[in-house]
Amino acid sequence: QVQLVESGGGLVQAGESLRLSCAASRITFSIAAMGWYRQAPGKQRELVAEIGSGASTIYADSVKGRFIISRDNAKNTVSLQMNNLKPEDTAVYYCKARETSATYENDYWGQGTQVTVSS
């Protein structure tokens, strides 16, 4: 079973930057998409950014131009560079990885890392 370990959350002021990282291990097949989701108190978990194995990316409209997602396929890691952070970015951020084979597909989640942005 794929294991995801996140790091890099914390408390920052509005306008500052943070970088989140996630490392995948115990991979049996191959990792297709990797991404970051977030969940604020009282809200549903939402997509922040996702990157495919070929480096195609998807961003939530709210983070376009501020966040950059990247991955290292050789190391099975994904990172999220978050710039110009806003108080509304405050949430628990979760890493997600999709493991696939010809006949198998499953999503795995990290434990989450808290990002708090003060105004």
mmCIF file of N, CA and C in Angstrom:
data_model
loop_
_atom_site.group_PDB
_atom_site.id
_atom_site.type_symbol
_atom_site.label_atom_id
_atom_site.label_comp_id
_atom_site.label_asym_id
_atom_site.label_seq_id
_atom_site.Cartn_x
_atom_site.Cartn_y
_atom_site.Cartn_z
ATOM 1 N N GLN A 1 0.842 -1.177 0.000
ATOM 2 C CA GLN A 1 0.000 0.000 0.000
ATOM 3 C C GLN A 1 0.887 1.239 0.000
ATOM 4 N N VAL A 2 0.549 2.169 -0.888
ATOM 5 C CA VAL A 2 1.336 3.389 -1.025
ATOM 6 C C VAL A 2 1.254 4.207 0.261
ATOM 7 N N GLN A 3 2.386 4.726 0.675
ATOM 8 C CA GLN A 3 2.443 5.598 1.844
ATOM 9 C C GLN A 3 2.910 6.983 1.392
ATOM 10 N N LEU A 4 2.215 8.007 1.871
ATOM 11 C CA LEU A 4 2.545 9.391 1.533
ATOM 12 C C LEU A 4 2.909 10.142 2.804
ATOM 13 N N VAL A 5 4.028 10.835 2.767
ATOM 14 C CA VAL A 5 4.471 11.616 3.910
ATOM 15 C C VAL A 5 4.646 13.066 3.465
ATOM 16 N N GLU A 6 3.897 13.956 4.110
ATOM 17 C CA GLU A 6 3.915 15.374 3.761
ATOM 18 C C GLU A 6 4.782 16.145 4.746
ATOM 19 N N SER A 7 5.273 17.289 4.283
ATOM 20 C CA SER A 7 6.028 18.188 5.149
ATOM 21 C C SER A 7 5.917 19.607 4.610
ATOM 22 N N GLY A 8 6.196 20.574 5.481
ATOM 23 C CA GLY A 8 6.308 21.948 5.022
ATOM 24 C C GLY A 8 5.208 22.901 5.440
ATOM 25 N N GLY A 9 4.204 22.435 6.137
ATOM 26 C CA GLY A 9 3.161 23.351 6.569
ATOM 27 C C GLY A 9 3.657 24.274 7.663
ATOM 28 N N GLY A 10 2.802 25.228 8.052
ATOM 29 C CA GLY A 10 3.180 26.133 9.126
ATOM 30 C C GLY A 10 2.311 27.358 9.173
ATOM 31 N N LEU A 11 2.760 28.320 9.964
ATOM 32 C CA LEU A 11 2.045 29.585 10.152
ATOM 33 C C LEU A 11 2.849 30.698 9.501
ATOM 34 N N VAL A 12 2.198 31.430 8.602
ATOM 35 C CA VAL A 12 2.856 32.552 7.935
ATOM 36 C C VAL A 12 1.910 33.736 7.896
ATOM 37 N N GLN A 13 2.456 34.886 7.539
ATOM 38 C CA GLN A 13 1.613 36.067 7.365
ATOM 39 C C GLN A 13 1.202 36.191 5.905
ATOM 40 N N ALA A 14 0.127 36.912 5.681
ATOM 41 C CA ALA A 14 -0.352 37.145 4.319
ATOM 42 C C ALA A 14 0.760 37.757 3.476
ATOM 43 N N GLY A 15 0.877 37.252 2.245
ATOM 44 C CA GLY A 15 1.898 37.735 1.338
ATOM 45 C C GLY A 15 3.176 36.904 1.344
ATOM 46 N N GLU A 16 3.329 36.059 2.359
ATOM 47 C CA GLU A 16 4.530 35.234 2.443
ATOM 48 C C GLU A 16 4.362 33.936 1.649
ATOM 49 N N SER A 17 5.408 33.119 1.676
ATOM 50 C CA SER A 17 5.428 31.886 0.891
ATOM 51 C C SER A 17 5.671 30.668 1.778
ATOM 52 N N LEU A 18 5.225 29.535 1.302
ATOM 53 C CA LEU A 18 5.499 28.237 1.915
ATOM 54 C C LEU A 18 5.675 27.215 0.803
ATOM 55 N N ARG A 19 6.424 26.168 1.107
ATOM 56 C CA ARG A 19 6.590 25.075 0.158
ATOM 57 C C ARG A 19 6.217 23.774 0.846
ATOM 58 N N LEU A 20 5.269 23.088 0.264
ATOM 59 C CA LEU A 20 4.864 21.772 0.759
ATOM 60 C C LEU A 20 5.524 20.688 -0.081
ATOM 61 N N SER A 21 5.900 19.596 0.570
ATOM 62 C CA SER A 21 6.487 18.461 -0.132
ATOM 63 C C SER A 21 5.798 17.183 0.299
ATOM 64 N N CYS A 22 5.795 16.206 -0.599
ATOM 65 C CA CYS A 22 5.159 14.921 -0.319
ATOM 66 C C CYS A 22 5.983 13.836 -1.001
ATOM 67 N N ALA A 23 6.309 12.812 -0.241
ATOM 68 C CA ALA A 23 7.079 11.699 -0.777
ATOM 69 C C ALA A 23 6.256 10.423 -0.712
ATOM 70 N N ALA A 24 6.199 9.707 -1.816
ATOM 71 C CA ALA A 24 5.459 8.446 -1.897
ATOM 72 C C ALA A 24 6.420 7.268 -1.786
ATOM 73 N N SER A 25 6.011 6.260 -1.038
ATOM 74 C CA SER A 25 6.820 5.044 -0.891
ATOM 75 C C SER A 25 5.907 3.810 -0.920
ATOM 76 N N ARG A 26 6.507 2.656 -0.890
ATOM 77 C CA ARG A 26 5.772 1.374 -0.917
ATOM 78 C C ARG A 26 4.902 1.282 -2.162
ATOM 79 N N ILE A 27 5.466 1.702 -3.293
ATOM 80 C CA ILE A 27 4.743 1.693 -4.560
ATOM 81 C C ILE A 27 4.906 0.344 -5.227
ATOM 82 N N THR A 28 3.798 -0.265 -5.606
ATOM 83 C CA THR A 28 3.843 -1.564 -6.267
ATOM 84 C C THR A 28 3.781 -1.391 -7.789
ATOM 85 N N PHE A 29 2.897 -0.552 -8.251
ATOM 86 C CA PHE A 29 2.714 -0.357 -9.685
ATOM 87 C C PHE A 29 3.343 0.975 -10.086
ATOM 88 N N SER A 30 2.617 1.860 -10.715
ATOM 89 C CA SER A 30 3.183 3.152 -11.073
ATOM 90 C C SER A 30 2.270 4.261 -10.575
ATOM 91 N N ILE A 31 2.886 5.397 -10.314
ATOM 92 C CA ILE A 31 2.128 6.547 -9.848
ATOM 93 C C ILE A 31 1.759 7.417 -11.036
ATOM 94 N N ALA A 32 0.485 7.596 -11.258
ATOM 95 C CA ALA A 32 0.011 8.458 -12.341
ATOM 96 C C ALA A 32 -0.055 9.887 -11.810
ATOM 97 N N ALA A 33 -1.211 10.384 -11.556
ATOM 98 C CA ALA A 33 -1.341 11.758 -11.083
ATOM 99 C C ALA A 33 -0.969 11.886 -9.614
ATOM 100 N N MET A 34 -0.382 13.008 -9.284
ATOM 101 C CA MET A 34 -0.142 13.388 -7.893
ATOM 102 C C MET A 34 -0.701 14.785 -7.714
ATOM 103 N N GLY A 35 -1.174 15.066 -6.518
ATOM 104 C CA GLY A 35 -1.776 16.380 -6.351
ATOM 105 C C GLY A 35 -1.904 16.802 -4.913
ATOM 106 N N TRP A 36 -2.406 18.002 -4.757
ATOM 107 C CA TRP A 36 -2.658 18.601 -3.443
ATOM 108 C C TRP A 36 -4.114 19.033 -3.362
ATOM 109 N N TYR A 37 -4.723 18.687 -2.270
ATOM 110 C CA TYR A 37 -6.078 19.102 -1.955
ATOM 111 C C TYR A 37 -6.026 19.818 -0.610
ATOM 112 N N ARG A 38 -7.073 20.559 -0.304
ATOM 113 C CA ARG A 38 -7.129 21.225 0.991
ATOM 114 C C ARG A 38 -8.547 21.206 1.534
ATOM 115 N N GLN A 39 -8.613 21.291 2.844
ATOM 116 C CA GLN A 39 -9.915 21.317 3.506
ATOM 117 C C GLN A 39 -9.866 22.322 4.641
ATOM 118 N N ALA A 40 -10.688 23.340 4.516
ATOM 119 C CA ALA A 40 -10.817 24.357 5.556
ATOM 120 C C ALA A 40 -11.936 23.956 6.506
ATOM 121 N N PRO A 41 -11.939 24.465 7.726
ATOM 122 C CA PRO A 41 -12.980 24.103 8.692
ATOM 123 C C PRO A 41 -14.373 24.377 8.140
ATOM 124 N N GLY A 42 -15.236 23.385 8.229
ATOM 125 C CA GLY A 42 -16.603 23.547 7.787
ATOM 126 C C GLY A 42 -16.809 23.475 6.294
ATOM 127 N N LYS A 43 -15.740 23.185 5.549
ATOM 128 C CA LYS A 43 -15.845 23.131 4.097
ATOM 129 C C LYS A 43 -15.437 21.755 3.584
ATOM 130 N N GLN A 44 -15.827 21.473 2.350
ATOM 131 C CA GLN A 44 -15.452 20.213 1.729
ATOM 132 C C GLN A 44 -14.005 20.275 1.238
ATOM 133 N N ARG A 45 -13.405 19.107 1.132
ATOM 134 C CA ARG A 45 -12.059 19.034 0.571
ATOM 135 C C ARG A 45 -12.124 19.432 -0.912
ATOM 136 N N GLU A 46 -11.148 20.251 -1.322
ATOM 137 C CA GLU A 46 -11.152 20.733 -2.692
ATOM 138 C C GLU A 46 -9.781 20.575 -3.337
ATOM 139 N N LEU A 47 -9.809 20.449 -4.655
ATOM 140 C CA LEU A 47 -8.560 20.365 -5.403
ATOM 141 C C LEU A 47 -7.828 21.695 -5.349
ATOM 142 N N VAL A 48 -6.531 21.638 -5.113
ATOM 143 C CA VAL A 48 -5.680 22.814 -5.217
ATOM 144 C C VAL A 48 -4.900 22.757 -6.526
ATOM 145 N N ALA A 49 -4.195 21.654 -6.736
ATOM 146 C CA ALA A 49 -3.411 21.486 -7.959
ATOM 147 C C ALA A 49 -3.104 20.017 -8.147
ATOM 148 N N GLU A 50 -2.976 19.623 -9.403
ATOM 149 C CA GLU A 50 -2.666 18.238 -9.718
ATOM 150 C C GLU A 50 -1.703 18.216 -10.883
ATOM 151 N N ILE A 51 -0.822 17.200 -10.897
ATOM 152 C CA ILE A 51 0.156 17.080 -11.974
ATOM 153 C C ILE A 51 0.233 15.628 -12.417
ATOM 154 N N GLY A 52 0.173 15.404 -13.713
ATOM 155 C CA GLY A 52 0.263 14.070 -14.263
ATOM 156 C C GLY A 52 1.705 13.607 -14.398
ATOM 157 N N SER A 53 1.865 12.350 -14.753
ATOM 158 C CA SER A 53 3.216 11.802 -14.908
ATOM 159 C C SER A 53 3.963 12.475 -16.049
ATOM 160 N N GLY A 54 3.208 13.036 -16.994
ATOM 161 C CA GLY A 54 3.820 13.757 -18.100
ATOM 162 C C GLY A 54 3.937 15.242 -17.848
ATOM 163 N N ALA A 55 3.669 15.652 -16.618
ATOM 164 C CA ALA A 55 3.825 17.047 -16.159
ATOM 165 C C ALA A 55 2.690 17.963 -16.564
ATOM 166 N N SER A 56 1.587 17.422 -17.070
ATOM 167 C CA SER A 56 0.425 18.283 -17.296
ATOM 168 C C SER A 56 -0.133 18.700 -15.939
ATOM 169 N N THR A 57 -0.625 19.930 -15.852
ATOM 170 C CA THR A 57 -1.063 20.451 -14.557
ATOM 171 C C THR A 57 -2.485 20.992 -14.606
ATOM 172 N N ILE A 58 -3.129 20.958 -13.446
ATOM 173 C CA ILE A 58 -4.436 21.558 -13.244
ATOM 174 C C ILE A 58 -4.359 22.358 -11.964
ATOM 175 N N TYR A 59 -4.906 23.567 -11.978
ATOM 176 C CA TYR A 59 -4.941 24.416 -10.792
ATOM 177 C C TYR A 59 -6.353 24.891 -10.507
ATOM 178 N N ALA A 60 -6.679 25.024 -9.243
ATOM 179 C CA ALA A 60 -7.914 25.704 -8.877
ATOM 180 C C ALA A 60 -7.789 27.166 -9.279
ATOM 181 N N ASP A 61 -8.892 27.758 -9.701
ATOM 182 C CA ASP A 61 -8.851 29.158 -10.122
ATOM 183 C C ASP A 61 -8.317 30.070 -9.009
ATOM 184 N N SER A 62 -8.617 29.728 -7.776
ATOM 185 C CA SER A 62 -8.243 30.584 -6.649
ATOM 186 C C SER A 62 -6.737 30.638 -6.405
ATOM 187 N N VAL A 63 -5.981 29.693 -6.985
ATOM 188 C CA VAL A 63 -4.537 29.667 -6.732
ATOM 189 C C VAL A 63 -3.707 29.901 -7.994
ATOM 190 N N LYS A 64 -4.368 30.007 -9.128
ATOM 191 C CA LYS A 64 -3.633 30.221 -10.379
ATOM 192 C C LYS A 64 -2.801 31.502 -10.294
ATOM 193 N N GLY A 65 -1.566 31.397 -10.738
ATOM 194 C CA GLY A 65 -0.662 32.550 -10.692
ATOM 195 C C GLY A 65 0.054 32.720 -9.372
ATOM 196 N N ARG A 66 -0.347 31.975 -8.352
ATOM 197 C CA ARG A 66 0.306 32.084 -7.032
ATOM 198 C C ARG A 66 0.994 30.781 -6.623
ATOM 199 N N PHE A 67 0.391 29.646 -6.969
ATOM 200 C CA PHE A 67 0.923 28.340 -6.572
ATOM 201 C C PHE A 67 1.526 27.638 -7.785
ATOM 202 N N ILE A 68 2.573 26.868 -7.537
ATOM 203 C CA ILE A 68 3.198 26.071 -8.593
ATOM 204 C C ILE A 68 3.405 24.652 -8.087
ATOM 205 N N ILE A 69 2.881 23.685 -8.839
ATOM 206 C CA ILE A 69 3.056 22.287 -8.483
ATOM 207 C C ILE A 69 4.144 21.683 -9.359
ATOM 208 N N SER A 70 4.946 20.813 -8.773
ATOM 209 C CA SER A 70 5.999 20.144 -9.522
ATOM 210 C C SER A 70 6.195 18.742 -8.957
ATOM 211 N N ARG A 71 6.820 17.884 -9.724
ATOM 212 C CA ARG A 71 7.055 16.534 -9.242
ATOM 213 C C ARG A 71 8.382 16.009 -9.793
ATOM 214 N N ASP A 72 8.926 15.050 -9.059
ATOM 215 C CA ASP A 72 10.125 14.344 -9.471
ATOM 216 C C ASP A 72 9.722 12.883 -9.627
ATOM 217 N N ASN A 73 9.566 12.431 -10.857
ATOM 218 C CA ASN A 73 9.087 11.071 -11.085
ATOM 219 C C ASN A 73 10.088 10.030 -10.572
ATOM 220 N N ALA A 74 11.359 10.334 -10.674
ATOM 221 C CA ALA A 74 12.373 9.375 -10.229
ATOM 222 C C ALA A 74 12.314 9.162 -8.723
ATOM 223 N N LYS A 75 11.967 10.204 -7.990
ATOM 224 C CA LYS A 75 11.914 10.126 -6.529
ATOM 225 C C LYS A 75 10.495 9.961 -6.003
ATOM 226 N N ASN A 76 9.515 9.992 -6.905
ATOM 227 C CA ASN A 76 8.102 9.897 -6.495
ATOM 228 C C ASN A 76 7.748 10.958 -5.451
ATOM 229 N N THR A 77 8.120 12.172 -5.741
ATOM 230 C CA THR A 77 7.793 13.277 -4.856
ATOM 231 C C THR A 77 6.995 14.336 -5.615
ATOM 232 N N VAL A 78 6.185 15.065 -4.892
ATOM 233 C CA VAL A 78 5.441 16.184 -5.455
ATOM 234 C C VAL A 78 5.568 17.354 -4.487
ATOM 235 N N SER A 79 5.715 18.549 -5.037
ATOM 236 C CA SER A 79 5.855 19.743 -4.219
ATOM 237 C C SER A 79 4.853 20.794 -4.643
ATOM 238 N N LEU A 80 4.537 21.678 -3.721
ATOM 239 C CA LEU A 80 3.628 22.792 -4.002
ATOM 240 C C LEU A 80 4.275 24.055 -3.460
ATOM 241 N N GLN A 81 4.699 24.921 -4.349
ATOM 242 C CA GLN A 81 5.237 26.208 -3.964
ATOM 243 C C GLN A 81 4.082 27.190 -3.881
ATOM 244 N N MET A 82 3.861 27.735 -2.699
ATOM 245 C CA MET A 82 2.726 28.630 -2.481
ATOM 246 C C MET A 82 3.258 30.026 -2.209
ATOM 247 N N ASN A 83 2.964 30.941 -3.113
ATOM 248 C CA ASN A 83 3.426 32.321 -3.002
ATOM 249 C C ASN A 83 2.252 33.265 -2.759
ATOM 250 N N ASN A 84 2.562 34.417 -2.222
ATOM 251 C CA ASN A 84 1.536 35.425 -1.977
ATOM 252 C C ASN A 84 0.324 34.811 -1.267
ATOM 253 N N LEU A 85 0.590 34.138 -0.183
ATOM 254 C CA LEU A 85 -0.479 33.452 0.538
ATOM 255 C C LEU A 85 -1.485 34.425 1.112
ATOM 256 N N LYS A 86 -2.734 33.978 1.155
ATOM 257 C CA LYS A 86 -3.839 34.778 1.651
ATOM 258 C C LYS A 86 -4.497 34.060 2.823
ATOM 259 N N PRO A 87 -5.173 34.797 3.696
ATOM 260 C CA PRO A 87 -5.856 34.134 4.818
ATOM 261 C C PRO A 87 -6.820 33.034 4.360
ATOM 262 N N GLU A 88 -7.429 33.208 3.206
ATOM 263 C CA GLU A 88 -8.369 32.195 2.718
ATOM 264 C C GLU A 88 -7.670 30.926 2.241
ATOM 265 N N ASP A 89 -6.351 30.913 2.203
ATOM 266 C CA ASP A 89 -5.607 29.694 1.900
ATOM 267 C C ASP A 89 -5.438 28.812 3.137
ATOM 268 N N THR A 90 -5.835 29.306 4.281
ATOM 269 C CA THR A 90 -5.730 28.550 5.512
ATOM 270 C C THR A 90 -6.558 27.274 5.427
ATOM 271 N N ALA A 91 -5.908 26.143 5.660
ATOM 272 C CA ALA A 91 -6.579 24.838 5.550
ATOM 273 C C ALA A 91 -5.585 23.739 5.908
ATOM 274 N N VAL A 92 -6.105 22.535 6.018
ATOM 275 C CA VAL A 92 -5.243 21.359 6.062
ATOM 276 C C VAL A 92 -5.027 20.916 4.618
ATOM 277 N N TYR A 93 -3.771 20.771 4.237
ATOM 278 C CA TYR A 93 -3.427 20.393 2.879
ATOM 279 C C TYR A 93 -3.054 18.908 2.843
ATOM 280 N N TYR A 94 -3.662 18.207 1.897
ATOM 281 C CA TYR A 94 -3.462 16.766 1.755
ATOM 282 C C TYR A 94 -2.807 16.444 0.412
ATOM 283 N N CYS A 95 -1.844 15.571 0.454
ATOM 284 C CA CYS A 95 -1.229 15.056 -0.754
ATOM 285 C C CYS A 95 -2.018 13.827 -1.215
ATOM 286 N N LYS A 96 -2.179 13.698 -2.514
ATOM 287 C CA LYS A 96 -2.858 12.540 -3.080
ATOM 288 C C LYS A 96 -2.020 11.952 -4.202
ATOM 289 N N ALA A 97 -1.998 10.630 -4.261
ATOM 290 C CA ALA A 97 -1.300 9.941 -5.342
ATOM 291 C C ALA A 97 -2.194 8.843 -5.889
ATOM 292 N N ARG A 98 -2.200 8.706 -7.199
ATOM 293 C CA ARG A 98 -3.001 7.666 -7.846
ATOM 294 C C ARG A 98 -2.056 6.589 -8.372
ATOM 295 N N GLU A 99 -2.195 5.400 -7.815
ATOM 296 C CA GLU A 99 -1.397 4.274 -8.260
ATOM 297 C C GLU A 99 -2.196 3.510 -9.309
ATOM 298 N N THR A 100 -1.564 3.155 -10.417
ATOM 299 C CA THR A 100 -2.294 2.482 -11.484
ATOM 300 C C THR A 100 -1.482 1.329 -12.084
ATOM 301 N N SER A 101 -2.221 0.402 -12.669
ATOM 302 C CA SER A 101 -1.640 -0.624 -13.515
ATOM 303 C C SER A 101 -2.637 -0.844 -14.641
ATOM 304 N N ALA A 102 -2.436 -1.877 -15.431
ATOM 305 C CA ALA A 102 -3.366 -2.142 -16.540
ATOM 306 C C ALA A 102 -4.766 -2.466 -16.021
ATOM 307 N N THR A 103 -4.852 -3.020 -14.816
ATOM 308 C CA THR A 103 -6.147 -3.464 -14.301
ATOM 309 C C THR A 103 -6.461 -2.908 -12.918
ATOM 310 N N TYR A 104 -5.725 -1.901 -12.488
ATOM 311 C CA TYR A 104 -5.868 -1.433 -11.111
ATOM 312 C C TYR A 104 -5.702 0.072 -11.035
ATOM 313 N N GLU A 105 -6.471 0.682 -10.176
ATOM 314 C CA GLU A 105 -6.333 2.119 -9.938
ATOM 315 C C GLU A 105 -6.813 2.406 -8.529
ATOM 316 N N ASN A 106 -6.029 3.142 -7.759
ATOM 317 C CA ASN A 106 -6.445 3.488 -6.411
ATOM 318 C C ASN A 106 -5.783 4.789 -5.993
ATOM 319 N N ASP A 107 -6.524 5.591 -5.264
ATOM 320 C CA ASP A 107 -6.016 6.854 -4.733
ATOM 321 C C ASP A 107 -5.582 6.683 -3.288
ATOM 322 N N TYR A 108 -4.445 7.275 -2.964
ATOM 323 C CA TYR A 108 -3.925 7.266 -1.602
ATOM 324 C C TYR A 108 -3.751 8.706 -1.130
ATOM 325 N N TRP A 109 -3.924 8.884 0.181
ATOM 326 C CA TRP A 109 -3.871 10.216 0.776
ATOM 327 C C TRP A 109 -2.831 10.272 1.882
ATOM 328 N N GLY A 110 -2.206 11.434 2.003
ATOM 329 C CA GLY A 110 -1.335 11.676 3.130
ATOM 330 C C GLY A 110 -2.145 12.046 4.360
ATOM 331 N N GLN A 111 -1.437 12.259 5.465
ATOM 332 C CA GLN A 111 -2.113 12.542 6.733
ATOM 333 C C GLN A 111 -2.543 13.997 6.857
ATOM 334 N N GLY A 112 -2.050 14.845 5.995
ATOM 335 C CA GLY A 112 -2.415 16.255 6.020
ATOM 336 C C GLY A 112 -1.408 17.108 6.773
ATOM 337 N N THR A 113 -1.243 18.331 6.319
ATOM 338 C CA THR A 113 -0.359 19.279 6.993
ATOM 339 C C THR A 113 -1.082 20.628 7.064
ATOM 340 N N GLN A 114 -1.028 21.244 8.217
ATOM 341 C CA GLN A 114 -1.764 22.489 8.443
ATOM 342 C C GLN A 114 -1.004 23.679 7.862
ATOM 343 N N VAL A 115 -1.735 24.499 7.123
ATOM 344 C CA VAL A 115 -1.226 25.784 6.644
ATOM 345 C C VAL A 115 -2.138 26.870 7.201
ATOM 346 N N THR A 116 -1.564 27.794 7.932
ATOM 347 C CA THR A 116 -2.319 28.891 8.512
ATOM 348 C C THR A 116 -1.715 30.210 8.057
ATOM 349 N N VAL A 117 -2.554 31.066 7.487
ATOM 350 C CA VAL A 117 -2.106 32.360 6.991
ATOM 351 C C VAL A 117 -2.817 33.445 7.778
ATOM 352 N N SER A 118 -2.050 34.239 8.479
ATOM 353 C CA SER A 118 -2.634 35.315 9.280
ATOM 354 C C SER A 118 -2.662 36.609 8.473
ATOM 355 N N SER A 119 -3.644 37.431 8.780
ATOM 356 C CA SER A 119 -3.792 38.698 8.033
ATOM 357 C C SER A 119 -3.021 39.826 8.683
#
